C-alpha atoms as one frame of an Amber mdcrd trajectory, in Angstrom:
protein
  58.163 136.607  -1.128  60.899 137.289   1.211  63.911 139.826   1.377  67.520
 138.193   0.483  70.703 139.351   2.213  73.528 138.867   1.557  76.550 138.957
   3.680  80.297 138.857   2.925  81.836 136.862   5.615  85.411 136.490   5.836
  84.989 134.265   9.474  86.460 137.250  11.264  84.558 138.603  14.497  82.916
 141.606  12.622  81.677 139.451   9.583  80.479 136.756  11.981  79.187 139.479
  14.136  76.933 140.703  11.484  75.510 137.378   9.959  74.376 136.319  13.798
  72.664 139.786  14.183  71.140 139.497  10.840  69.630 135.695  11.780  68.469
 136.952  14.712  66.851 140.000  14.254  65.190 139.646  10.542  63.157 136.899
   8.977  65.243 137.720   5.495  66.464 134.470   3.272  70.026 134.946   3.893
  73.014 133.654   1.919  76.691 134.038   3.375  79.537 134.337   0.924  83.067
 133.570   1.745  86.390 134.602  -0.399  89.475 132.116  -0.002  92.026 134.504
  -0.451  94.876 132.536  -1.614  98.064 134.449  -1.553 101.393 134.530  -0.029
 100.312 134.153   3.033  98.345 131.428   3.479  95.828 131.923   5.826  92.729
 130.742   3.380  93.296 127.345   4.649  92.701 128.687   8.618  89.948 130.694
   7.574  88.419 127.684   5.821  88.608 125.789   8.863  87.267 128.701  11.168
  84.235 129.136   9.051  83.164 125.295   8.111  82.952 125.317  11.743  81.096
 128.038  12.453  78.818 127.673   9.478  77.901 124.134  11.343  77.625 125.897
  14.383  74.847 128.775  13.359  73.024 126.403  11.410  72.578 124.502  14.639
  72.240 126.946  17.390  70.603 130.048  15.156  69.013 129.141  12.184  69.681
 127.893   8.541  70.951 130.165   5.790  72.416 129.541   2.369  76.316 129.406
   2.173  78.400 130.181  -0.726  82.324 130.687  -1.770  84.640 131.629  -4.453
  88.003 131.747  -4.558  90.733 134.494  -5.691  94.362 133.442  -6.086  97.372
 135.960  -6.369 101.048 135.108  -6.935 103.296 137.767  -5.931 106.188 135.559
  -6.669
């Protein structure tokens, strides 16, 4: 049985680099989890596009991994 590694993936440079390194250097089953943080800035929409694009690229060019996501909303109005 393989080990399972979960990576919290924001879609930024640091977490994407960590995901890439784990996929390249370890044989673990990997789950990348992204949280849509919906707030007044609405950055989540752009982050979702980036993560979707990178998910396909990494799966095609590095190796397969599981992907999951959840949503956290905060309303400061």
